[in-house]
Amino acid sequence: MRGTTVLPGAPCHIPRAGEPPLHRLELPLPGAAPFAAGTFDTIGPMSRAAFPHRHTFYEIVHVTEGAGAHVVDLARRRLRPPQLEVILPGRIHHWEDAAGLDGSVALFTEDFLLDHPGDRDVLRRLAELPPATLDAAADAGIARLMTDLAEEYRHGAPGFESVLRSLLHVLLVRAGRLAGPGAPATAPGRPAALAARFARLIAPTGAGPWSVRECAERLGVTTGYLTESVRAATGRTPGPLLREARVAEAQRLLARTDLSVHQVAVRTGFADPAYFCRFFRRETGSTPGDFRKHHDARARSIEVPDGPA
């Protein structure tokens, strides 16, 4: 995907005033596999970033040691190693009061999932769940896979990209098992594929599109066909899903940035700040100002209960 990767030493993408930094995946050479893996130390200090930021890539984090909390969007979760967590592109996250943080990470873009497109759904499901707390056997199994990914990436032997994709697929399948059964798979076919593309289009990225018509245009279909396809695959129409995505992005920006309410309105596709305020209150029951006061990242984040051990 264009703009998701850079060469080493390229400057960080400069966000618009008040927005969190947007980090892209560094590749050693042009055309290299959009993937990286290693420990927190080998990946570098940004893997422990204590300030809110976004990624253009997926991140799988296996935390083996450490105390503190991980904040993703509005959720603040205490670290309970060993644990496994997925961070989606566009989510705003940071490590809060982290001490002794250690483990390993795997970073990759959407392009890296072409061999196993169903893995996107697994990643989205895992990202919505609390981090999986691992027992000794599960921790050892995840550690072996993360080590294999890092070693294969580091050595770059012939065929390593195929091996990396296969190992990543195994990792996601096993992580999905640890998380328990998910929603039933959607029926195969063009409507399901289009619905999946729509879901990725409105996933958090820091920008629109913010209308069903614009989504349909970007996807190269009519609004009617998009509506019918999304309804067939999910049981819901695009409009409510798009409203939820706009509200979620507004909440991220209100809680994690210094943007004014007017600026947040513009960033989420509202030319009229007054209409944005009415929309936000109708959808959340709170005004943007009251929401910001309650969820200000400089005060404290929402403490999310831990998942089952």
mmCIF file of C-alpha atoms in Angstrom:
data_model
loop_
_atom_site.group_PDB
_atom_site.id
_atom_site.type_symbol
_atom_site.label_atom_id
_atom_site.label_comp_id
_atom_site.label_asym_id
_atom_site.label_seq_id
_atom_site.Cartn_x
_atom_site.Cartn_y
_atom_site.Cartn_z
ATOM 1 C CA MET A 1 0.000 0.000 0.000
ATOM 2 C CA ARG A 2 1.389 3.347 -1.043
ATOM 3 C CA GLY A 3 2.874 5.411 1.776
ATOM 4 C CA THR A 4 2.918 2.629 4.367
ATOM 5 C CA THR A 5 6.664 1.908 4.120
ATOM 6 C CA VAL A 6 9.881 3.943 3.962
ATOM 7 C CA LEU A 7 13.612 3.326 3.688
ATOM 8 C CA PRO A 8 15.764 3.513 6.851
ATOM 9 C CA GLY A 9 16.463 7.054 7.958
ATOM 10 C CA ALA A 10 13.427 8.532 6.227
ATOM 11 C CA PRO A 11 11.848 11.199 8.431
ATOM 12 C CA CYS A 12 8.640 10.440 10.266
ATOM 13 C CA HIS A 13 5.551 11.528 8.382
ATOM 14 C CA ILE A 14 4.715 14.986 9.725
ATOM 15 C CA PRO A 15 1.130 14.983 10.956
ATOM 16 C CA ARG A 16 -1.181 17.933 10.663
ATOM 17 C CA ALA A 17 -0.986 20.301 13.611
ATOM 18 C CA GLY A 18 -2.219 18.697 16.808
ATOM 19 C CA GLU A 19 -2.441 15.145 15.456
ATOM 20 C CA PRO A 20 -0.371 12.201 16.763
ATOM 21 C CA PRO A 21 2.692 11.103 14.748
ATOM 22 C CA LEU A 22 2.104 8.556 11.994
ATOM 23 C CA HIS A 23 4.825 5.904 11.826
ATOM 24 C CA ARG A 24 5.578 3.901 8.688
ATOM 25 C CA LEU A 25 7.368 0.580 8.405
ATOM 26 C CA GLU A 26 11.081 0.855 7.552
ATOM 27 C CA LEU A 27 12.312 -1.500 4.814
ATOM 28 C CA PRO A 28 16.029 -2.195 4.220
ATOM 29 C CA LEU A 29 15.729 -1.901 0.416
ATOM 30 C CA PRO A 30 13.121 -0.740 -2.120
ATOM 31 C CA GLY A 31 10.802 -3.619 -2.926
ATOM 32 C CA ALA A 32 11.695 -5.591 0.203
ATOM 33 C CA ALA A 33 8.992 -7.583 1.952
ATOM 34 C CA PRO A 34 6.787 -5.225 4.010
ATOM 35 C CA PHE A 35 7.603 -7.099 7.204
ATOM 36 C CA ALA A 36 9.886 -6.848 10.232
ATOM 37 C CA ALA A 37 10.253 -8.950 13.372
ATOM 38 C CA GLY A 38 12.476 -9.062 16.421
ATOM 39 C CA THR A 39 12.690 -8.219 20.086
ATOM 40 C CA PHE A 40 11.800 -4.835 21.527
ATOM 41 C CA ASP A 41 15.539 -4.111 21.599
ATOM 42 C CA THR A 42 16.316 -5.121 18.011
ATOM 43 C CA ILE A 43 13.281 -3.340 16.570
ATOM 44 C CA GLY A 44 14.350 -0.170 18.381
ATOM 45 C CA PRO A 45 13.175 2.378 20.935
ATOM 46 C CA MET A 46 9.985 3.188 19.014
ATOM 47 C CA SER A 47 8.676 -0.261 19.953
ATOM 48 C CA ARG A 48 8.404 1.089 23.527
ATOM 49 C CA ALA A 49 7.103 4.554 22.577
ATOM 50 C CA ALA A 50 5.531 6.301 25.571
ATOM 51 C CA PHE A 51 3.697 8.946 23.504
ATOM 52 C CA PRO A 52 0.448 8.505 21.536
ATOM 53 C CA HIS A 53 1.069 7.648 17.874
ATOM 54 C CA ARG A 54 -0.405 5.730 14.940
ATOM 55 C CA HIS A 55 1.025 3.117 12.564
ATOM 56 C CA THR A 56 0.406 2.455 8.889
ATOM 57 C CA PHE A 57 1.023 -1.239 9.634
ATOM 58 C CA TYR A 58 -0.184 -4.103 11.810
ATOM 59 C CA GLU A 59 1.713 -4.931 14.993
ATOM 60 C CA ILE A 60 1.639 -8.198 16.932
ATOM 61 C CA VAL A 61 3.177 -7.849 20.391
ATOM 62 C CA HIS A 62 4.267 -10.750 22.606
ATOM 63 C CA VAL A 63 5.026 -9.199 26.000
ATOM 64 C CA THR A 64 7.107 -11.518 28.179
ATOM 65 C CA GLU A 65 8.083 -9.124 30.982
ATOM 66 C CA GLY A 66 7.188 -5.698 32.276
ATOM 67 C CA ALA A 67 4.843 -3.598 34.352
ATOM 68 C CA GLY A 68 2.707 -0.594 33.523
ATOM 69 C CA ALA A 69 -0.079 -0.309 30.986
ATOM 70 C CA HIS A 70 -0.760 -0.352 27.277
ATOM 71 C CA VAL A 71 -3.186 2.308 26.040
ATOM 72 C CA VAL A 72 -4.961 1.685 22.725
ATOM 73 C CA ASP A 73 -7.469 4.338 21.671
ATOM 74 C CA LEU A 74 -9.561 4.838 24.840
ATOM 75 C CA ALA A 75 -8.698 1.552 26.555
ATOM 76 C CA ARG A 76 -5.980 1.360 29.213
ATOM 77 C CA ARG A 77 -5.004 -2.207 30.075
ATOM 78 C CA ARG A 78 -2.541 -3.212 32.754
ATOM 79 C CA LEU A 79 0.290 -5.409 31.586
ATOM 80 C CA ARG A 80 0.003 -9.014 32.746
ATOM 81 C CA PRO A 81 2.831 -10.882 31.003
ATOM 82 C CA PRO A 82 3.073 -13.193 29.279
ATOM 83 C CA GLN A 83 0.446 -11.854 26.898
ATOM 84 C CA LEU A 84 -0.245 -11.429 23.194
ATOM 85 C CA GLU A 85 -1.870 -8.403 21.590
ATOM 86 C CA VAL A 86 -2.682 -7.065 18.101
ATOM 87 C CA ILE A 87 -2.656 -3.369 17.155
ATOM 88 C CA LEU A 88 -4.379 -2.416 13.917
ATOM 89 C CA PRO A 89 -3.200 0.264 11.492
ATOM 90 C CA GLY A 90 -4.580 3.670 12.443
ATOM 91 C CA ARG A 91 -5.162 2.926 16.118
ATOM 92 C CA ILE A 92 -3.639 5.453 18.511
ATOM 93 C CA HIS A 93 -1.580 3.718 21.169
ATOM 94 C CA HIS A 94 1.326 4.084 23.612
ATOM 95 C CA TRP A 95 2.986 2.355 26.567
ATOM 96 C CA GLU A 96 2.190 4.109 29.859
ATOM 97 C CA ASP A 97 4.503 4.023 32.907
ATOM 98 C CA ALA A 98 6.141 0.911 31.442
ATOM 99 C CA ALA A 99 9.050 -0.596 33.375
ATOM 100 C CA GLY A 100 11.122 -3.604 32.311
ATOM 101 C CA LEU A 101 9.073 -4.004 29.124
ATOM 102 C CA ASP A 102 10.422 -6.914 27.105
ATOM 103 C CA GLY A 103 9.283 -9.364 24.476
ATOM 104 C CA SER A 104 9.045 -9.477 20.707
ATOM 105 C CA VAL A 105 7.058 -7.864 17.920
ATOM 106 C CA ALA A 106 6.079 -8.584 14.315
ATOM 107 C CA LEU A 107 5.260 -5.667 11.999
ATOM 108 C CA PHE A 108 3.700 -5.954 8.537
ATOM 109 C CA THR A 109 1.455 -4.080 6.126
ATOM 110 C CA GLU A 110 -1.776 -5.074 4.423
ATOM 111 C CA ASP A 111 0.208 -6.209 1.365
ATOM 112 C CA PHE A 112 1.872 -8.953 3.375
ATOM 113 C CA LEU A 113 -1.478 -10.734 3.897
ATOM 114 C CA LEU A 114 -2.175 -11.438 0.218
ATOM 115 C CA ASP A 115 -1.481 -15.181 0.541
ATOM 116 C CA HIS A 116 -3.942 -15.554 3.434
ATOM 117 C CA PRO A 117 -6.597 -12.811 3.115
ATOM 118 C CA GLY A 118 -8.728 -14.434 5.842
ATOM 119 C CA ASP A 119 -6.026 -13.465 8.325
ATOM 120 C CA ARG A 120 -7.311 -9.884 8.159
ATOM 121 C CA ASP A 121 -10.512 -10.949 9.909
ATOM 122 C CA VAL A 122 -8.534 -12.782 12.587
ATOM 123 C CA LEU A 123 -6.386 -9.698 13.178
ATOM 124 C CA ARG A 124 -9.446 -7.455 13.530
ATOM 125 C CA ARG A 125 -11.064 -9.883 15.973
ATOM 126 C CA LEU A 126 -7.920 -10.180 18.089
ATOM 127 C CA ALA A 127 -7.489 -6.407 18.141
ATOM 128 C CA GLU A 128 -10.975 -5.936 19.619
ATOM 129 C CA LEU A 129 -10.346 -8.390 22.460
ATOM 130 C CA PRO A 130 -8.321 -7.857 25.652
ATOM 131 C CA PRO A 131 -4.744 -9.144 25.302
ATOM 132 C CA ALA A 132 -4.615 -12.920 25.541
ATOM 133 C CA THR A 133 -2.978 -13.915 28.831
ATOM 134 C CA LEU A 134 -0.907 -17.015 28.079
ATOM 135 C CA ASP A 135 -0.348 -20.110 30.177
ATOM 136 C CA ALA A 136 3.091 -21.732 30.142
ATOM 137 C CA ALA A 137 2.401 -24.004 27.169
ATOM 138 C CA ALA A 138 0.792 -21.283 25.060
ATOM 139 C CA ASP A 139 3.555 -18.829 25.946
ATOM 140 C CA ALA A 140 6.244 -21.295 24.880
ATOM 141 C CA GLY A 141 4.461 -21.979 21.591
ATOM 142 C CA ILE A 142 3.995 -18.290 20.774
ATOM 143 C CA ALA A 143 7.624 -17.578 21.745
ATOM 144 C CA ARG A 144 8.868 -20.265 19.335
ATOM 145 C CA LEU A 145 6.858 -18.812 16.458
ATOM 146 C CA MET A 146 7.958 -15.246 17.206
ATOM 147 C CA THR A 147 11.590 -16.420 17.383
ATOM 148 C CA ASP A 148 11.236 -18.296 14.095
ATOM 149 C CA LEU A 149 9.782 -15.181 12.442
ATOM 150 C CA ALA A 150 12.639 -13.030 13.739
ATOM 151 C CA GLU A 151 15.310 -15.531 12.679
ATOM 152 C CA GLU A 152 13.836 -16.024 9.216
ATOM 153 C CA TYR A 153 13.571 -12.257 8.768
ATOM 154 C CA ARG A 154 17.129 -11.651 10.008
ATOM 155 C CA HIS A 155 18.807 -14.265 7.807
ATOM 156 C CA GLY A 156 16.829 -13.582 4.620
ATOM 157 C CA ALA A 157 17.657 -16.981 3.097
ATOM 158 C CA PRO A 158 16.177 -17.955 -0.306
ATOM 159 C CA GLY A 159 12.408 -18.296 -0.054
ATOM 160 C CA PHE A 160 12.257 -16.469 3.275
ATOM 161 C CA GLU A 161 9.249 -14.328 2.296
ATOM 162 C CA SER A 162 7.129 -17.433 1.691
ATOM 163 C CA VAL A 163 8.287 -18.896 5.002
ATOM 164 C CA LEU A 164 7.479 -15.638 6.815
ATOM 165 C CA ARG A 165 3.951 -15.584 5.395
ATOM 166 C CA SER A 166 3.411 -19.209 6.392
ATOM 167 C CA LEU A 167 4.741 -18.702 9.921
ATOM 168 C CA LEU A 168 2.611 -15.574 10.351
ATOM 169 C CA HIS A 169 -0.459 -17.505 9.223
ATOM 170 C CA VAL A 170 0.259 -20.259 11.759
ATOM 171 C CA LEU A 171 0.766 -17.649 14.480
ATOM 172 C CA LEU A 172 -2.593 -16.026 13.724
ATOM 173 C CA VAL A 173 -4.443 -19.338 13.555
ATOM 174 C CA ARG A 174 -3.080 -20.353 16.957
ATOM 175 C CA ALA A 175 -3.687 -16.905 18.462
ATOM 176 C CA GLY A 176 -7.262 -17.112 17.192
ATOM 177 C CA ARG A 177 -7.690 -20.453 18.931
ATOM 178 C CA LEU A 178 -6.438 -18.953 22.202
ATOM 179 C CA ALA A 179 -9.005 -16.174 21.887
ATOM 180 C CA GLY A 180 -11.843 -18.655 21.489
ATOM 181 C CA PRO A 181 -14.421 -19.037 18.711
ATOM 182 C CA GLY A 182 -15.153 -15.919 16.711
ATOM 183 C CA ALA A 183 -18.123 -14.861 14.667
ATOM 184 C CA PRO A 184 -19.221 -17.315 11.958
ATOM 185 C CA ALA A 185 -17.357 -16.822 8.738
ATOM 186 C CA THR A 186 -19.226 -14.889 6.065
ATOM 187 C CA ALA A 187 -20.360 -16.727 2.988
ATOM 188 C CA PRO A 188 -17.807 -16.765 0.176
ATOM 189 C CA GLY A 189 -18.355 -14.766 -2.969
ATOM 190 C CA ARG A 190 -18.165 -11.259 -4.324
ATOM 191 C CA PRO A 191 -20.533 -9.635 -1.765
ATOM 192 C CA ALA A 192 -18.461 -10.951 1.154
ATOM 193 C CA ALA A 193 -15.249 -9.822 -0.522
ATOM 194 C CA LEU A 194 -16.690 -6.355 -1.134
ATOM 195 C CA ALA A 195 -17.917 -6.128 2.462
ATOM 196 C CA ALA A 196 -14.400 -6.997 3.654
ATOM 197 C CA ARG A 197 -12.925 -4.267 1.442
ATOM 198 C CA PHE A 198 -15.482 -1.808 2.843
ATOM 199 C CA ALA A 199 -14.512 -2.759 6.412
ATOM 200 C CA ARG A 200 -10.841 -2.118 5.641
ATOM 201 C CA LEU A 201 -11.676 1.173 3.937
ATOM 202 C CA ILE A 202 -13.436 2.587 7.005
ATOM 203 C CA ALA A 203 -10.969 1.111 9.503
ATOM 204 C CA PRO A 204 -9.030 3.707 11.529
ATOM 205 C CA THR A 205 -6.530 5.474 9.301
ATOM 206 C CA GLY A 206 -6.855 9.111 10.329
ATOM 207 C CA ALA A 207 -8.906 10.120 7.286
ATOM 208 C CA GLY A 208 -12.236 9.442 5.513
ATOM 209 C CA PRO A 209 -14.042 8.562 3.329
ATOM 210 C CA TRP A 210 -17.017 9.610 5.427
ATOM 211 C CA SER A 211 -20.009 8.994 3.153
ATOM 212 C CA VAL A 212 -21.466 5.804 1.687
ATOM 213 C CA ARG A 213 -21.380 7.374 -1.787
ATOM 214 C CA GLU A 214 -17.677 8.194 -1.477
ATOM 215 C CA CYS A 215 -16.947 4.682 -0.202
ATOM 216 C CA ALA A 216 -18.785 3.185 -3.173
ATOM 217 C CA GLU A 217 -16.830 5.390 -5.572
ATOM 218 C CA ARG A 218 -13.507 4.345 -4.074
ATOM 219 C CA LEU A 219 -14.520 0.700 -4.272
ATOM 220 C CA GLY A 220 -15.712 1.061 -7.883
ATOM 221 C CA VAL A 221 -19.336 0.007 -7.296
ATOM 222 C CA THR A 222 -22.728 1.673 -7.015
ATOM 223 C CA THR A 223 -24.092 2.672 -3.607
ATOM 224 C CA GLY A 224 -26.943 0.222 -4.079
ATOM 225 C CA TYR A 225 -24.626 -2.713 -4.759
ATOM 226 C CA LEU A 226 -22.412 -1.761 -1.819
ATOM 227 C CA THR A 227 -25.453 -1.599 0.460
ATOM 228 C CA GLU A 228 -26.774 -4.979 -0.642
ATOM 229 C CA SER A 229 -23.365 -6.640 -0.396
ATOM 230 C CA VAL A 230 -22.627 -5.332 3.095
ATOM 231 C CA ARG A 231 -26.137 -6.292 4.260
ATOM 232 C CA ALA A 232 -25.768 -9.806 2.842
ATOM 233 C CA ALA A 233 -22.371 -10.315 4.495
ATOM 234 C CA THR A 234 -22.937 -8.623 7.863
ATOM 235 C CA GLY A 235 -26.666 -8.188 8.364
ATOM 236 C CA ARG A 236 -26.126 -4.429 8.572
ATOM 237 C CA THR A 237 -26.072 -1.577 6.080
ATOM 238 C CA PRO A 238 -23.046 0.652 5.387
ATOM 239 C CA GLY A 239 -24.558 3.803 6.896
ATOM 240 C CA PRO A 240 -24.563 2.730 10.569
ATOM 241 C CA LEU A 241 -21.136 1.111 10.209
ATOM 242 C CA LEU A 242 -19.755 4.318 8.748
ATOM 243 C CA ARG A 243 -21.311 6.401 11.550
ATOM 244 C CA GLU A 244 -19.671 4.133 14.119
ATOM 245 C CA ALA A 245 -16.307 4.574 12.376
ATOM 246 C CA ARG A 246 -16.687 8.380 12.373
ATOM 247 C CA VAL A 247 -17.606 8.425 16.059
ATOM 248 C CA ALA A 248 -14.671 6.171 16.958
ATOM 249 C CA GLU A 249 -12.220 8.389 15.070
ATOM 250 C CA ALA A 250 -13.640 11.522 16.697
ATOM 251 C CA GLN A 251 -13.276 9.912 20.125
ATOM 252 C CA ARG A 252 -9.635 9.016 19.414
ATOM 253 C CA LEU A 253 -8.812 12.556 18.365
ATOM 254 C CA LEU A 254 -10.660 14.148 21.283
ATOM 255 C CA ALA A 255 -8.993 11.886 23.857
ATOM 256 C CA ARG A 256 -5.488 11.621 22.388
ATOM 257 C CA THR A 257 -4.749 14.956 20.686
ATOM 258 C CA ASP A 258 -4.834 18.701 21.324
ATOM 259 C CA LEU A 259 -6.984 19.373 18.268
ATOM 260 C CA SER A 260 -9.851 21.777 18.864
ATOM 261 C CA VAL A 261 -13.417 20.504 18.518
ATOM 262 C CA HIS A 262 -13.607 22.442 15.257
ATOM 263 C CA GLN A 263 -10.476 20.684 13.964
ATOM 264 C CA VAL A 264 -11.797 17.276 15.020
ATOM 265 C CA ALA A 265 -15.012 18.038 13.147
ATOM 266 C CA VAL A 266 -13.070 18.822 9.968
ATOM 267 C CA ARG A 267 -10.859 15.723 10.356
ATOM 268 C CA THR A 268 -13.957 13.524 10.540
ATOM 269 C CA GLY A 269 -15.690 15.063 7.538
ATOM 270 C CA PHE A 270 -17.927 17.741 9.075
ATOM 271 C CA ALA A 271 -17.758 21.208 7.538
ATOM 272 C CA ASP A 272 -20.129 22.563 10.215
ATOM 273 C CA PRO A 273 -18.797 22.163 13.803
ATOM 274 C CA ALA A 274 -22.281 22.735 15.234
ATOM 275 C CA TYR A 275 -23.648 19.828 13.212
ATOM 276 C CA PHE A 276 -20.693 17.699 14.330
ATOM 277 C CA CYS A 277 -21.529 18.453 17.969
ATOM 278 C CA ARG A 278 -25.171 17.464 17.425
ATOM 279 C CA PHE A 279 -24.098 14.288 15.616
ATOM 280 C CA PHE A 280 -21.609 13.365 18.333
ATOM 281 C CA ARG A 281 -24.128 13.936 21.126
ATOM 282 C CA ARG A 282 -26.819 11.941 19.318
ATOM 283 C CA GLU A 283 -24.451 8.995 18.830
ATOM 284 C CA THR A 284 -22.702 9.010 22.227
ATOM 285 C CA GLY A 285 -24.996 10.870 24.636
ATOM 286 C CA SER A 286 -22.201 13.347 25.402
ATOM 287 C CA THR A 287 -20.938 16.582 23.872
ATOM 288 C CA PRO A 288 -17.412 16.566 22.413
ATOM 289 C CA GLY A 289 -16.267 18.909 25.191
ATOM 290 C CA ASP A 290 -17.669 16.743 27.975
ATOM 291 C CA PHE A 291 -16.228 13.616 26.368
ATOM 292 C CA ARG A 292 -12.785 15.229 26.228
ATOM 293 C CA LYS A 293 -12.933 16.302 29.875
ATOM 294 C CA HIS A 294 -13.813 12.767 30.971
ATOM 295 C CA HIS A 295 -11.317 10.947 28.739
ATOM 296 C CA ASP A 296 -8.428 13.395 28.506
ATOM 297 C CA ALA A 297 -5.264 11.319 27.971
ATOM 298 C CA ARG A 298 -3.323 13.802 30.088
ATOM 299 C CA ALA A 299 -5.501 12.849 33.051
ATOM 300 C CA ARG A 300 -6.228 9.127 32.733
ATOM 301 C CA SER A 301 -7.581 6.627 30.258
ATOM 302 C CA ILE A 302 -10.477 4.255 30.668
ATOM 303 C CA GLU A 303 -9.369 1.242 32.694
ATOM 304 C CA VAL A 304 -10.538 -1.841 30.875
ATOM 305 C CA PRO A 305 -11.101 -5.035 32.875
ATOM 306 C CA ASP A 306 -8.597 -7.758 32.146
ATOM 307 C CA GLY A 307 -9.683 -10.709 30.079
ATOM 308 C CA PRO A 308 -9.820 -14.235 31.455
ATOM 309 C CA ALA A 309 -6.498 -15.827 32.306
#
